[in-house]
Short mmCIF file of C-alpha atoms in Angstrom, two decimals:
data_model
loop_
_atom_site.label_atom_id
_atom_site.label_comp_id
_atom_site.label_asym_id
_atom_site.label_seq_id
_atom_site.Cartn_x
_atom_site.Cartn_y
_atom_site.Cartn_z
CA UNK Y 15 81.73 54.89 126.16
CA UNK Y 16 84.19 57.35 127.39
CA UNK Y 17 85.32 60.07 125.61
CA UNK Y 18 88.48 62.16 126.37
CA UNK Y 19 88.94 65.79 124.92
CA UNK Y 20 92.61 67.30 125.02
CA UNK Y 21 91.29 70.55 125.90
CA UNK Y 22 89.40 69.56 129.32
CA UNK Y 23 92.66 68.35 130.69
CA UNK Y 24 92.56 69.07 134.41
CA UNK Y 25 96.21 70.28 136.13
CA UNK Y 26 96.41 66.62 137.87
CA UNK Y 27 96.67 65.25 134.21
CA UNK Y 28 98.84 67.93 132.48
CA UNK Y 29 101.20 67.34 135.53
CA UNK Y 30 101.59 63.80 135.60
CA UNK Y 31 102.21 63.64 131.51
CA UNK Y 32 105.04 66.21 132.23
CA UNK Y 33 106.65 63.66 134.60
CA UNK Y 34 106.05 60.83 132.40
CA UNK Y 35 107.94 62.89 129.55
CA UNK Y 36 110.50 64.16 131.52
CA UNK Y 37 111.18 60.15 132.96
CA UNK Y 38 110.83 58.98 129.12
CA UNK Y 39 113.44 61.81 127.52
CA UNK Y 40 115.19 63.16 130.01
CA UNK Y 41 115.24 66.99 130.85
CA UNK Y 42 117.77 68.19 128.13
CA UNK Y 43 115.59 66.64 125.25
CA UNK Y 44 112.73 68.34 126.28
CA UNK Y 45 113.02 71.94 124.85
CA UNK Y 46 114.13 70.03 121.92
CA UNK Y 47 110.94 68.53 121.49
CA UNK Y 48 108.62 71.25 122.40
CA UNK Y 49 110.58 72.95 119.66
CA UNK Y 50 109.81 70.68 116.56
CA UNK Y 51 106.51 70.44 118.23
CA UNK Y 52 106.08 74.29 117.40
CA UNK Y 53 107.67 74.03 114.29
CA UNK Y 54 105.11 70.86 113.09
CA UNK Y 55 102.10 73.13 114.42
CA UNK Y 56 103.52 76.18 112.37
CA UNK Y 57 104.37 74.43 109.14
CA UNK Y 58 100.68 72.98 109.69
CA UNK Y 59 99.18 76.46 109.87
CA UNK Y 60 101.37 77.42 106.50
CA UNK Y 61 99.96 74.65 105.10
CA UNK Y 62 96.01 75.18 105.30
CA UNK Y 63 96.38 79.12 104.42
CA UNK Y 64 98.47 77.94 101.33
CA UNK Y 65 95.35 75.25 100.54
CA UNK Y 66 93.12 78.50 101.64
CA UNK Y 67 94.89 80.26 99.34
CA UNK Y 68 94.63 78.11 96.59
CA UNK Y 69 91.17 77.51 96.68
CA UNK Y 70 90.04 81.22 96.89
CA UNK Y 71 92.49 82.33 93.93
CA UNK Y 72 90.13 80.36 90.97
CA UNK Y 73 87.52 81.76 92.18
CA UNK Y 74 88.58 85.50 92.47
CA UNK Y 75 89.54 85.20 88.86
CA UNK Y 76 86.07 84.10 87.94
CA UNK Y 77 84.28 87.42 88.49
CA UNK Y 78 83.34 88.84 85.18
CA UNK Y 79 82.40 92.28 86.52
CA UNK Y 80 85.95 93.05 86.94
CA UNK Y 81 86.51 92.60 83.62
CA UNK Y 82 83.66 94.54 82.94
CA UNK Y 83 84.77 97.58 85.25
CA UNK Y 84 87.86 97.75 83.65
CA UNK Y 85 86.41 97.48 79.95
CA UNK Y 86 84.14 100.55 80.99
CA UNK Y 87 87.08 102.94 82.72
CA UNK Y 88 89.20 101.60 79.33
CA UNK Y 89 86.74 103.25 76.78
CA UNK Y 90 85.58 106.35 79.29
CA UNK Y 91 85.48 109.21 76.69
CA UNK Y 92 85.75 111.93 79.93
CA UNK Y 93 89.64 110.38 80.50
CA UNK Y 94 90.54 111.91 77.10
CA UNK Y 95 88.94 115.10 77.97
CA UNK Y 96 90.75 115.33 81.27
CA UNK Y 97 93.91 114.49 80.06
CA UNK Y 98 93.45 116.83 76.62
CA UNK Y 99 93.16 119.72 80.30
CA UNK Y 100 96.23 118.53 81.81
CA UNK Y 101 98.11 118.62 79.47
CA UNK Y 102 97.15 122.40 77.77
CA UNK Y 103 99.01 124.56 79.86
CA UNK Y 104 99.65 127.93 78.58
CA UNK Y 105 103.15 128.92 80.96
CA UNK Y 106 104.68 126.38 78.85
CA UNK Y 107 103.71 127.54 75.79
CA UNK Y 108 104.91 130.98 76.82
CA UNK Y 109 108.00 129.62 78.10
CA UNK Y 110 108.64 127.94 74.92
CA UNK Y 111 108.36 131.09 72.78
CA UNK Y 112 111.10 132.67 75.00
CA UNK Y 113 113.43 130.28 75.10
CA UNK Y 114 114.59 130.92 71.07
CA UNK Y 115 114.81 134.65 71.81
CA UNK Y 116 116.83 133.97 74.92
CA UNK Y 117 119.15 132.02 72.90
CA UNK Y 118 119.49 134.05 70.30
CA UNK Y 119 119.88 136.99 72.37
CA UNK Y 120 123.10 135.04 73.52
CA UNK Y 121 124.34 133.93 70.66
CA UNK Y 122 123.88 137.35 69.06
CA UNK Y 123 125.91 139.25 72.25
CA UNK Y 124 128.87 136.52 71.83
CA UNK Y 125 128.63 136.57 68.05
CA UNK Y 126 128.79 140.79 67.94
CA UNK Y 127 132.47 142.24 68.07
CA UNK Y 128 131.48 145.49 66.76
CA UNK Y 129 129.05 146.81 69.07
CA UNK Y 130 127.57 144.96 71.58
CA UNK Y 131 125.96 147.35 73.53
CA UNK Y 132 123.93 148.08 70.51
CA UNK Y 133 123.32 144.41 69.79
CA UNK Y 134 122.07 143.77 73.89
CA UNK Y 135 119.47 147.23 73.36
CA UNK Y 136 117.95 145.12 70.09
CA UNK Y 137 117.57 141.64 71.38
CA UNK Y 138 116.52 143.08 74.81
CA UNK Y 139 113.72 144.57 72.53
CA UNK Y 140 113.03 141.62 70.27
CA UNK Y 141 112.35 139.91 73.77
CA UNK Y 142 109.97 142.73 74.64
CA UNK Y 143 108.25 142.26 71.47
CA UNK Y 144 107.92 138.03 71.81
CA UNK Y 145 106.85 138.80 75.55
CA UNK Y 146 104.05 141.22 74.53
CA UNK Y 147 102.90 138.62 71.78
CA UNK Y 148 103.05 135.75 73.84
CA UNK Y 149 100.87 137.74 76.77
CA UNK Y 150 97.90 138.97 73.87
CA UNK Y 151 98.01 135.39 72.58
CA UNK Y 152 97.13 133.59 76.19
CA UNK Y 153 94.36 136.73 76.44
CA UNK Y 154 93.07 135.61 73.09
CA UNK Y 155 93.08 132.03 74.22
CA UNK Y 156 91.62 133.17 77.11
CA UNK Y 157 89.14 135.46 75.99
CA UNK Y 158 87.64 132.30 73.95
CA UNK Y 159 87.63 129.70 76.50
CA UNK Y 160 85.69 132.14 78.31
CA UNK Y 161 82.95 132.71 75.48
CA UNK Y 162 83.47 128.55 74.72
CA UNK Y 163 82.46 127.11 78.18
CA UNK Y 164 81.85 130.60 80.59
CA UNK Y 165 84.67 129.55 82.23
CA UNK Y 166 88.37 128.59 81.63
CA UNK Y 167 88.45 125.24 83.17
CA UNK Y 168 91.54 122.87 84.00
#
């Protein structure tokens, strides 16, 4: 029984089935073929990754240890702790407490019409005074983080 494998072709054969096709279609038809030829081959190749596809989805979905891994990182009590340490920040809690004084100290110079020189040297001091509490409250804060936990940690 013989048995004939397209890929053992020898050059004899590939040349003579060039003649015959170029006899059969003519030479204008045949880039025309060996163009739907590629596109068949490439819309074949589409096809069995799309089947590949398919059949590997289901059974990604079926792993229970992702569902698992994410119920574990869901109910990790060290997230909350982390983000409790982002999110204390103590410049913005000073910057907070200045930002009424700042206003104020504007709205009291455009408000004053009798002296305003007067009214700049006692907000300018009123500042001084929130500035000096805000600094001995972050020591405070400080101070006790350090005798908490030995060390102020973010």
């Amino acid at each position: 029984m013989l048995v004939i494998y397209p890929a053992f072709l020898e050059f004899k054969e590939i040349m003579i089935i060039l003649v015959v096709a170029v006899v059969i279609f003519g030479p204008k038809k045949i880039p025309e073929i060996a163009r739907g030829l590629g596109q068949a081959v490439r819309k074949m190749k589409e096809a069995t990754e799309d089947i590949k596809q398919e059949i590997m989805n289901p059974v990604a979905d079926l792993d229970p240890s992702k569902e698992i891994r994410e119920t574990i990182a869901d109910l990790d009590p060290t997230k909350d702790i982390q983000d409790a340490f982002k999110s204390a920040d103590p410049s913005q809690d000073i910057t907070k407490a200045l930002e009424d004084p700042i206003n104020d100290l504007e709205k009291s110079i455009l408000d004053q019409e009798k002296d305003p020189k007067e009214a700049v040297v006692n907000k300018v001091k009123q500042v001084q005074e929130t500035i000096e509490i805000a600094k001995s409250e972050v020591e405070i804060q400080t101070e006790q983080e350090l005798g908490n936990g030995g060390s102020v940690s973010r």
